[in-house]
């Protein structure tokens, strides 16, 4: 490859990257502007980064909803994994009648759009007196992610050589010990991948939260959406809030990156 | 303690019957090899003994106790897999000590046993490595180490040497024989390699199509195969088979060839069609005279042996194993003779006809 060629490709890559990141960059800049600066013409390109009033105002009024989001997301991710991992392990390793049917059936529940279940779920939680509570959201998010988590985990457990599982059993392990001491450590990358996806889903979910919460259990995405009102859109607050919103998934993904990359490619070729 | 009895053992997957009514009694301390062509059910049978495969009907009895429905973990058996099946996420030390840790042994005891086993197997310098940092032979040693530390009732080997290269295979074979001599624990060993079977086993189970063709010592299998299948399976190159019928005056008439003296078989034992089997190493050959005249089609010279593939008109291809022979070459004519005392005769159902006069064919 000639140098000219490399240069052209770099330029093209930079341009495409710019197109994808421009809205986010603009949003980051807006978060440090007053509403007047945002609408100013000519635009204020570089704001005063010491201007933090947007963040201060946002967090002072909404910190509890941010906390709700953290609790719901971590809770849903943990709950989902606690149920999905043993289920996936069992579906891969146990031989029983209807095994494949059960796996397909679990997947099929994913085919329904979540919003189709919103009204029934609303009625159920209303009856149980659980509307606008964190446990309700945790249950719903974990539940909606279970089929996906089970299926993806299954593919990772399937990648563990059958003999390794059998060796553990001959060596004296119960099924649970086999799961905990052998299968889990070997499926680590896969588990990190699944957990990341569930985390991002739960963290970003808006529709069900809008439906099932009013005040107490409101999550952060609902807060962001509330800044766009019929009469006015608070762009400076939306920008600041969105930065806060995208930070955890970015950090979580960076932490898990090494595992995710090996997780996504694992099993792609026979080793 | 490691007496294993299989009683009327059967296994089917749906309609397909894999193991058909197997009855075997393996004595404590015996080295038994299951051998047979691919798909004969030898691995399935081993896995049924281990408990990894369920039993459709019949019993697995270990040391007098019915273990048919006992969990694999409770059978007191150790298994070595073809793929080694080491735990890749833990060190060699933890791999070897894994079963002991599960059994809840104190740390010092585990360390002592792992130390002793690793010394026997020459792994003492590799204990802190992960399995992926080992060669194939070392990995298989770790797998064997993991099996021996637990002091099991019996060892189950599922083609443990198949993934190793030829030289290493021979070395590990000798090590396993020595290990059996030291431990005197029952070993059940599955292989498709008849050299492994012949050299390692006290007794061999020859399996085909899910049933036992013969269960006997290696020499018995070689000298007195009970049927044509076993005769053809044991021995390399394969035994030659010639179609035959009863001849005049108690002799056996080879079709398309001469009549040979009966190797002690009475005319009333004979069936209208028979098969005469003779091992390549038992065919006598000459440049000048013999029962059959043929042409050497291919000569395979190994130095120690020469394998001569001889086309005999009216009979077909016969294999001759000529020990140390250098004087016969492709394209030449050769005379072959069938020494009657070396011939195996099988009836029209392919079962061995035993000479009535001799207790054994030589």
XYZ file of C-alpha atoms in Angstrom:
633
model
C 0.000 0.000 0.000
C 1.313 3.452 -0.893
C 1.537 6.274 1.611
C -0.990 8.232 -0.387
C -3.417 5.367 -0.058
C -2.969 5.197 3.704
C -3.460 8.924 3.982
C -6.677 8.782 2.005
C -8.040 5.946 4.123
C -7.179 7.768 7.327
C -8.917 10.855 6.052
C -12.001 8.875 5.087
C -12.037 7.150 8.482
C -11.706 10.457 10.292
C -14.548 11.944 8.257
C -16.890 8.999 8.947
C -15.994 9.008 12.615
C -16.746 12.718 12.702
C -20.183 12.187 11.176
C -21.010 9.612 13.820
C -19.666 11.546 16.782
C -20.664 15.047 15.763
C -24.086 15.032 17.464
C -22.526 13.721 20.664
C -19.734 16.282 20.484
C -22.249 19.064 19.936
C -24.230 17.786 22.899
C -21.137 17.741 25.113
C -20.430 21.332 24.108
C -24.053 22.334 24.716
C -23.966 20.947 28.224
C -21.591 23.735 29.174
C -23.595 26.518 27.556
C -26.456 28.673 28.722
C -29.673 28.380 26.758
C -28.864 31.715 25.077
C -25.452 30.446 23.954
C -27.066 27.376 22.486
C -29.337 29.436 20.274
C -26.716 32.123 19.569
C -25.918 33.022 15.979
C -23.121 32.886 15.072
C -22.776 29.731 17.209
C -20.639 29.677 20.298
C -18.227 26.926 19.225
C -16.162 26.531 22.367
C -18.073 27.102 25.595
C -16.649 27.957 28.998
C -16.007 24.514 30.474
C -16.024 25.893 34.004
C -19.711 26.723 33.630
C -21.315 23.809 35.531
C -24.690 25.264 36.448
C -26.549 22.904 34.139
C -25.104 19.899 35.952
C -25.616 21.433 39.375
C -29.240 22.252 38.714
C -29.869 18.857 37.130
C -28.331 16.805 39.879
C -29.680 18.823 42.776
C -33.221 18.216 41.568
C -32.855 14.752 40.095
C -30.124 12.876 41.947
C -32.651 10.445 43.432
C -33.847 9.424 39.981
C -30.277 8.829 38.932
C -29.899 6.649 41.992
C -33.111 4.841 40.989
C -31.561 4.132 37.615
C -28.409 2.756 39.203
C -30.356 0.498 41.568
C -32.730 -0.749 38.880
C -29.967 -1.383 36.372
C -27.652 -3.215 38.742
C -30.577 -5.074 40.284
C -32.012 -6.122 36.935
C -28.621 -7.171 35.576
C -27.854 -9.237 38.678
C -31.304 -10.814 38.847
C -31.296 -11.597 35.161
C -27.887 -13.285 35.327
C -28.799 -15.223 38.471
C -31.682 -16.837 36.608
C -30.252 -16.945 33.104
C -26.916 -18.636 33.828
C -28.178 -21.759 35.609
C -31.050 -22.012 33.112
C -28.661 -21.833 30.171
C -26.275 -24.334 31.782
C -29.129 -26.741 32.366
C -30.535 -26.367 28.876
C -27.124 -27.162 27.422
C -26.073 -29.999 29.712
C -29.185 -31.796 30.912
C -30.823 -34.340 28.667
C -34.570 -34.356 29.055
C -37.697 -34.643 27.005
C -38.722 -31.355 25.441
C -35.287 -29.811 25.925
C -35.183 -28.115 22.555
C -38.804 -27.119 22.736
C -38.188 -25.409 26.058
C -35.202 -23.502 24.697
C -37.176 -22.393 21.636
C -40.107 -21.444 23.780
C -37.915 -19.249 25.969
C -36.632 -17.516 22.874
C -40.129 -17.104 21.450
C -41.166 -14.954 24.416
C -38.628 -12.465 23.152
C -40.465 -12.134 19.873
C -43.259 -10.130 21.496
C -42.564 -6.385 21.578
C -42.263 -5.320 25.244
C -44.859 -2.608 24.791
C -47.494 -5.230 23.915
C -47.113 -6.493 27.460
C -47.147 -3.040 29.018
C -50.841 -2.885 29.752
C -51.064 -6.386 31.284
C -47.942 -5.693 33.325
C -49.444 -2.408 34.464
C -52.595 -4.199 35.600
C -50.606 -6.910 37.396
C -48.440 -4.459 39.300
C -51.414 -2.257 40.026
C -53.199 -5.229 41.585
C -50.110 -6.109 43.606
C -49.674 -2.507 44.684
C -46.227 -2.443 43.090
C -46.692 0.396 40.636
C -44.030 3.039 40.914
C -41.681 0.803 42.915
C -38.097 -0.174 42.139
C -38.649 -3.954 42.569
C -41.328 -3.810 39.873
C -38.906 -2.263 37.397
C -36.142 -4.675 38.367
C -38.489 -7.612 37.780
C -39.691 -6.314 34.434
C -36.231 -5.464 33.095
C -34.771 -8.761 34.260
C -37.733 -10.598 32.803
C -37.564 -8.962 29.401
C -33.864 -9.689 29.159
C -34.035 -13.287 30.344
C -34.701 -14.936 26.958
C -31.849 -13.087 25.336
C -29.535 -13.716 28.283
C -30.422 -17.420 28.388
C -29.894 -17.883 24.679
C -26.613 -16.074 24.445
C -25.314 -17.767 27.606
C -26.307 -21.117 26.128
C -24.043 -20.540 23.174
C -21.151 -19.808 25.526
C -21.795 -22.866 27.676
C -22.026 -24.925 24.498
C -18.497 -23.850 23.649
C -17.137 -25.569 26.742
C -15.948 -29.014 25.630
C -18.382 -31.679 26.762
C -15.523 -33.765 28.159
C -14.488 -31.002 30.547
C -17.954 -31.002 32.080
C -17.909 -34.806 32.182
C -14.461 -34.825 33.763
C -15.746 -32.565 36.530
C -18.626 -34.938 37.179
C -16.411 -38.012 37.259
C -14.063 -36.115 39.592
C -16.894 -35.933 42.103
C -18.638 -32.645 41.350
C -22.363 -32.261 41.792
C -24.112 -30.428 38.965
C -24.008 -27.240 40.982
C -20.283 -27.590 41.663
C -19.693 -28.312 37.987
C -21.590 -25.137 37.155
C -19.804 -22.988 39.717
C -16.249 -24.331 39.574
C -15.916 -25.238 35.915
C -18.637 -23.828 33.671
C -18.808 -20.297 35.086
C -15.051 -19.597 35.009
C -14.805 -20.993 31.484
C -17.749 -18.945 30.215
C -16.454 -15.746 31.847
C -16.100 -13.813 28.592
C -19.552 -14.794 27.506
C -21.046 -13.832 30.824
C -19.377 -10.418 30.642
C -20.840 -9.913 27.184
C -24.335 -10.878 28.234
C -24.158 -8.779 31.392
C -23.063 -5.759 29.377
C -26.004 -6.073 27.029
C -28.491 -6.474 29.854
C -26.913 -3.536 31.683
C -27.219 -1.262 28.676
C -30.806 -2.311 28.008
C -31.890 -1.692 31.597
C -29.992 1.569 31.871
C -31.449 3.033 28.701
C -34.996 1.684 28.947
C -37.593 4.440 28.730
C -40.951 3.131 27.597
C -41.777 0.711 30.424
C -40.393 3.053 33.018
C -42.631 5.792 31.683
C -45.547 3.395 31.964
C -44.909 1.871 35.358
C -43.526 4.781 37.369
C -44.851 8.192 38.253
C -42.641 9.727 40.889
C -40.971 7.421 43.436
C -39.357 4.943 41.089
C -38.844 7.201 38.106
C -35.599 6.453 36.256
C -33.182 8.859 34.659
C -34.243 8.381 31.013
C -37.743 9.459 32.046
C -36.230 12.559 33.598
C -34.439 13.369 30.366
C -37.622 12.986 28.365
C -39.406 15.313 30.784
C -37.149 18.211 29.756
C -38.890 18.329 26.443
C -42.245 19.855 27.213
C -45.073 21.154 25.091
C -44.028 24.737 25.650
C -40.286 24.538 25.920
C -37.325 22.239 25.382
C -34.522 22.610 27.933
C -31.609 21.764 25.599
C -28.938 22.658 28.138
C -30.421 20.243 30.693
C -31.047 17.531 28.116
C -27.418 17.796 27.048
C -26.069 17.645 30.586
C -28.386 14.775 31.490
C -27.495 12.816 28.372
C -23.800 13.051 29.186
C -24.536 11.588 32.598
C -26.730 8.979 30.943
C -24.119 7.750 28.479
C -21.226 7.666 30.926
C -21.999 4.400 32.788
C -22.487 2.248 29.663
C -19.291 3.659 28.216
C -17.326 2.941 31.391
C -18.928 -0.483 31.822
C -18.192 -1.393 28.215
C -14.597 -0.220 28.478
C -14.117 -2.326 31.604
C -15.638 -5.359 29.927
C -14.127 -4.679 26.520
C -11.414 -7.315 26.659
C -13.977 -9.952 27.599
C -16.582 -8.744 25.152
C -14.245 -8.883 22.193
C -13.204 -12.438 22.989
C -16.807 -13.219 23.844
C -18.180 -12.009 20.546
C -15.639 -13.925 18.520
C -15.485 -17.027 20.723
C -16.757 -20.071 18.921
C -16.462 -18.358 15.574
C -13.890 -20.934 14.553
C -13.235 -24.405 15.824
C -10.103 -24.381 17.915
C -11.043 -52.952 44.934
C -12.345 -52.737 41.426
C -14.420 -55.674 40.323
C -16.828 -54.590 37.608
C -19.655 -56.746 36.341
C -21.859 -55.803 33.411
C -25.074 -57.763 33.365
C -27.465 -57.897 30.377
C -26.448 -54.345 29.619
C -28.351 -52.552 26.858
C -28.468 -49.034 25.528
C -30.682 -47.562 22.861
C -31.064 -44.055 21.578
C -34.703 -44.059 20.563
C -35.111 -46.879 18.052
C -31.394 -47.342 17.560
C -29.819 -50.011 19.688
C -26.186 -49.157 20.454
C -25.331 -51.728 23.104
C -27.006 -55.120 22.828
C -27.037 -57.361 25.854
C -23.505 -57.235 27.178
C -22.322 -59.565 29.940
C -18.766 -59.086 31.141
C -17.026 -59.866 34.401
C -13.904 -57.782 34.974
C -11.766 -58.986 37.873
C -10.229 -56.662 40.431
C -6.841 -55.423 39.212
C -7.326 -56.558 35.655
C -6.294 -54.496 32.627
C -9.136 -54.894 30.157
C -9.163 -53.313 26.726
C -12.326 -52.663 24.717
C -11.451 -52.785 21.056
C -13.500 -52.674 17.897
C -14.124 -50.706 14.724
C -15.597 -47.187 14.921
C -19.211 -47.177 15.951
C -18.997 -50.576 17.655
C -20.151 -49.038 20.946
C -16.890 -49.339 22.877
C -16.859 -45.724 24.057
C -20.550 -45.816 24.880
C -19.966 -48.929 26.964
C -17.168 -47.224 28.877
C -19.340 -44.184 29.460
C -22.112 -46.414 30.768
C -19.670 -47.828 33.305
C -18.634 -44.290 34.270
C -22.243 -43.203 34.654
C -21.952 -40.456 32.058
C -24.308 -42.391 29.815
C -27.568 -43.760 31.155
C -28.389 -47.449 30.959
C -31.497 -48.556 29.041
C -31.670 -51.922 30.774
C -29.381 -54.277 32.660
C -26.971 -53.639 35.486
C -23.550 -52.152 36.183
C -22.199 -53.756 39.350
C -19.109 -52.242 40.944
C -17.559 -54.206 43.814
C -20.728 -56.160 44.345
C -22.978 -53.119 44.634
C -25.487 -52.193 41.954
C -24.255 -48.877 40.566
C -26.548 -48.768 37.530
C -28.242 -45.575 38.633
C -25.470 -44.160 40.803
C -24.214 -40.695 39.885
C -20.799 -40.626 38.156
C -19.390 -38.712 41.113
C -20.328 -41.498 43.523
C -18.888 -44.450 41.603
C -15.307 -44.038 42.763
C -14.007 -44.239 39.209
C -11.487 -42.025 37.469
C -11.618 -41.306 33.782
C -9.014 -40.152 31.283
C -10.395 -38.660 28.085
C -9.008 -38.604 24.562
C -9.124 -34.802 24.580
C -7.474 -34.736 28.047
C -10.388 -32.636 29.355
C -8.226 -30.609 31.700
C -9.707 -27.569 33.398
C -8.077 -24.778 31.389
C -8.601 -22.031 33.954
C -6.607 -23.588 36.790
C -2.976 -24.648 37.201
C -1.615 -28.155 36.742
C -1.423 -28.443 40.527
C -5.092 -27.544 40.935
C -6.069 -29.798 38.059
C -4.431 -32.801 39.664
C -5.846 -31.945 43.078
C -9.312 -31.022 41.796
C -11.096 -34.213 42.804
C -9.443 -34.236 46.216
C -10.538 -30.661 46.835
C -14.095 -31.564 45.867
C -13.904 -34.503 48.253
C -13.002 -32.022 50.992
C -9.542 -33.329 51.875
C -7.304 -31.106 54.015
C -4.891 -28.883 52.087
C -1.715 -30.590 53.342
C -2.989 -33.989 52.299
C -3.892 -32.725 48.841
C -0.455 -31.126 48.463
C 1.256 -34.368 49.521
C -0.739 -36.524 47.112
C -0.350 -34.090 44.222
C 3.378 -33.977 44.940
C 3.687 -37.756 44.920
C 1.654 -38.194 41.731
C 3.494 -35.437 39.889
C 6.803 -37.067 40.781
C 5.693 -40.417 39.351
C 4.578 -38.721 36.148
C 7.494 -36.295 35.878
C 5.293 -33.244 36.239
C 6.901 -31.750 39.349
C 8.415 -28.823 37.434
C 5.180 -27.972 35.639
C 2.827 -27.710 38.594
C 2.339 -23.946 38.378
C 1.661 -23.871 34.661
C -1.721 -23.631 33.025
C -2.782 -26.523 30.767
C -2.451 -24.426 27.597
C 1.282 -24.064 28.304
C 1.800 -27.834 28.098
C 2.468 -30.190 25.216
C 0.012 -32.945 24.327
C 1.988 -35.596 26.177
C 2.281 -33.442 29.282
C -1.444 -32.680 29.188
C -2.242 -36.364 29.038
C 0.095 -36.963 31.984
C -1.772 -34.321 33.972
C -5.027 -36.081 33.129
C -3.545 -39.359 34.330
C -2.237 -37.603 37.444
C -5.700 -36.262 38.146
C -6.964 -39.824 37.927
C -4.345 -41.529 40.102
C -4.358 -39.113 43.066
C -7.906 -40.068 43.851
C -6.947 -43.689 44.361
C -10.047 -44.838 42.435
C -11.608 -48.297 42.308
C -10.898 -48.411 38.621
C -9.462 -46.267 35.856
C -11.417 -45.698 32.677
C -9.403 -44.648 29.632
C -11.223 -43.415 26.545
C -8.686 -43.588 23.690
C -6.195 -41.630 25.776
C -3.291 -41.857 23.337
C -5.077 -41.154 20.057
C -4.166 -37.469 20.033
C -0.453 -38.071 20.572
C 2.170 -38.552 17.875
C 3.463 -42.049 17.184
C 6.678 -41.911 19.239
C 4.959 -40.395 22.254
C 2.175 -42.937 21.989
C 4.626 -45.809 22.336
C 6.284 -44.138 25.304
C 2.991 -43.424 27.078
C 1.847 -46.971 26.370
C 4.859 -48.315 28.217
C 4.307 -45.849 31.052
C 0.705 -46.941 31.400
C 1.677 -50.611 31.484
C 4.236 -49.805 34.190
C 1.699 -47.730 36.088
C -0.728 -50.625 36.064
C 2.035 -52.869 37.358
C 2.693 -50.463 40.235
C -0.876 -49.591 41.167
C -2.497 -52.949 40.432
C -5.807 -51.125 40.043
C -8.446 -52.228 37.570
C -8.077 -50.433 34.274
C -10.554 -50.364 31.432
C -9.117 -49.001 28.265
C -10.916 -48.165 25.045
C -8.968 -48.073 21.809
C -9.312 -48.791 18.126
C -5.593 -49.541 17.951
C -5.067 -53.268 18.123
C -1.380 -52.868 18.960
C -2.390 -51.027 22.130
C -4.971 -53.696 22.815
C -2.582 -56.618 22.316
C 0.318 -55.104 24.245
C -1.499 -53.635 27.227
C -4.389 -55.914 28.004
C -4.687 -58.824 30.378
C -7.883 -59.528 28.525
C -9.472 -57.938 25.476
C -13.143 -57.400 24.733
C -13.672 -57.355 20.979
C -16.861 -55.459 20.198
C -18.819 -55.168 17.007
C -22.247 -53.660 16.426
C -22.860 -53.287 20.150
C -22.204 -56.850 21.201
C -19.198 -58.799 22.442
C -17.585 -60.940 19.774
C -14.977 -62.399 22.104
C -13.604 -61.698 25.588
C -10.255 -63.387 26.038
C -6.522 -62.919 26.510
C -4.588 -61.351 23.621
C -2.910 -64.664 22.746
C -6.212 -66.517 22.843
C -7.675 -63.970 20.417
C -4.749 -64.405 18.100
C -4.568 -68.173 18.315
C -8.214 -69.094 18.589
C -10.514 -66.356 17.292
C -14.075 -67.529 17.840
C -15.325 -66.199 14.533
C -14.270 -64.715 11.245
C -14.768 -61.141 12.493
C -12.341 -61.492 15.389
C -9.923 -63.395 13.164
C -9.934 -60.542 10.684
C -9.848 -57.782 13.275
C -6.950 -59.002 15.385
C -3.630 -59.211 13.599
C -1.940 -56.906 11.146
C -1.850 -57.274 8.236
C -5.284 -58.852 8.279
C -5.791 -62.596 8.083
C -6.284 -64.058 4.562
C -9.637 -65.719 3.965
C -10.238 -68.401 1.336
C -13.555 -69.987 0.473
C -13.563 -73.753 0.910
C -15.759 -76.868 1.044
C -15.353 -80.400 2.351
C -12.895 -82.315 0.188
C -12.174 -85.969 -0.437
C -10.990 -88.214 2.377
C -11.551 -85.710 5.176
C -9.541 -82.971 3.492
C -10.640 -79.396 2.890
C -10.985 -78.269 -0.708
C -9.982 -74.650 -1.286
C -12.164 -73.188 -4.037
C -10.020 -72.433 -7.037
C -7.092 -74.086 -5.328
C -5.794 -77.314 -3.902
C -7.209 -79.537 -1.190
C -5.376 -79.231 2.107
C -5.184 -81.708 4.935
C -7.715 -80.946 7.638
C -6.162 -79.322 10.707
C -7.798 -81.963 12.888
C -11.369 -81.183 11.897
C -13.600 -84.249 11.387
C -15.826 -84.396 8.274
C -18.964 -84.319 10.467
C -17.916 -80.929 11.869
C -17.667 -79.456 8.383
C -20.386 -77.416 6.670
C -21.043 -77.313 2.908
C -19.314 -73.968 2.608
C -16.488 -72.938 4.871
C -13.830 -70.254 5.118
C -10.188 -71.065 5.678
C -8.236 -68.319 7.365
C -4.474 -68.050 7.444
C -2.427 -65.205 8.862
C 0.040 -63.486 6.504
C 2.941 -64.532 8.741
C 1.906 -68.203 8.545
C 1.824 -68.554 4.775
C 4.883 -70.455 3.613
C 6.398 -69.134 0.395
C 8.926 -70.298 -2.126
C 10.325 -69.496 -5.578
C 9.982 -73.087 -6.691
C 7.002 -74.988 -5.351
C 3.858 -74.902 -3.226
C 0.024 -75.212 -3.165
C -0.758 -72.007 -4.997
C 1.042 -70.101 -7.678
C 0.647 -66.350 -7.824
C 2.290 -63.105 -8.821
C 3.605 -60.482 -6.413
C 1.648 -57.332 -7.221
C 3.110 -55.057 -4.574
C 6.073 -55.515 -2.275
C 6.155 -53.388 0.897
C 9.637 -53.604 2.330
C 9.917 -52.529 5.962
C 13.378 -53.923 6.558
C 12.272 -56.084 9.431
C 9.423 -57.511 7.375
C 8.356 -57.560 3.791
C 4.653 -57.514 3.046
C 3.984 -59.236 -0.267
C 0.602 -58.760 -1.915
C 0.138 -61.776 -4.123
C -2.520 -62.160 -6.807
C -3.467 -65.825 -7.085
C -5.587 -66.700 -10.141
C -8.974 -68.085 -9.118
C -8.596 -67.038 -5.481
C -7.736 -63.370 -5.353
C -5.287 -61.295 -3.394
C -3.358 -62.894 -0.531
C -1.020 -61.101 1.841
C 2.259 -62.642 2.926
C 4.331 -61.366 5.789
C 7.904 -62.440 5.167
C 10.111 -61.747 8.176
C 13.499 -60.323 7.183
C 12.911 -61.334 3.557
C 14.794 -59.414 0.846
C 14.619 -61.754 -2.135
C 11.053 -61.372 -3.366
C 10.036 -58.422 -5.464
C 7.035 -56.987 -7.258
C 6.237 -58.664 -10.583
C 7.850 -61.982 -9.671
C 6.071 -65.314 -9.438
C 5.765 -66.899 -6.017
C 4.511 -70.219 -4.677
C 2.477 -70.241 -1.473
C 1.739 -73.122 0.864
C -0.914 -73.324 3.599
C 0.421 -75.294 6.564
C -2.764 -77.091 7.817
C -1.839 -76.678 11.484
C -1.771 -72.903 10.964
C -5.170 -72.742 9.280
C -8.314 -71.503 11.010
C -11.549 -72.915 9.689
C -14.890 -71.140 9.965
C -18.271 -72.680 9.183
C -21.085 -71.292 7.032
C -22.131 -69.032 9.929
C -18.570 -67.693 10.189
C -18.042 -69.425 13.547
C -14.789 -71.172 14.337
C -14.644 -74.939 13.904
C -12.304 -76.238 16.580
C -10.066 -79.134 15.707
C -11.467 -82.150 17.512
C -8.104 -83.766 18.089
C -6.083 -80.840 19.328
C -7.110 -78.707 22.265
C -5.730 -75.697 20.432
C -4.677 -74.828 16.981
C -1.023 -74.060 17.197
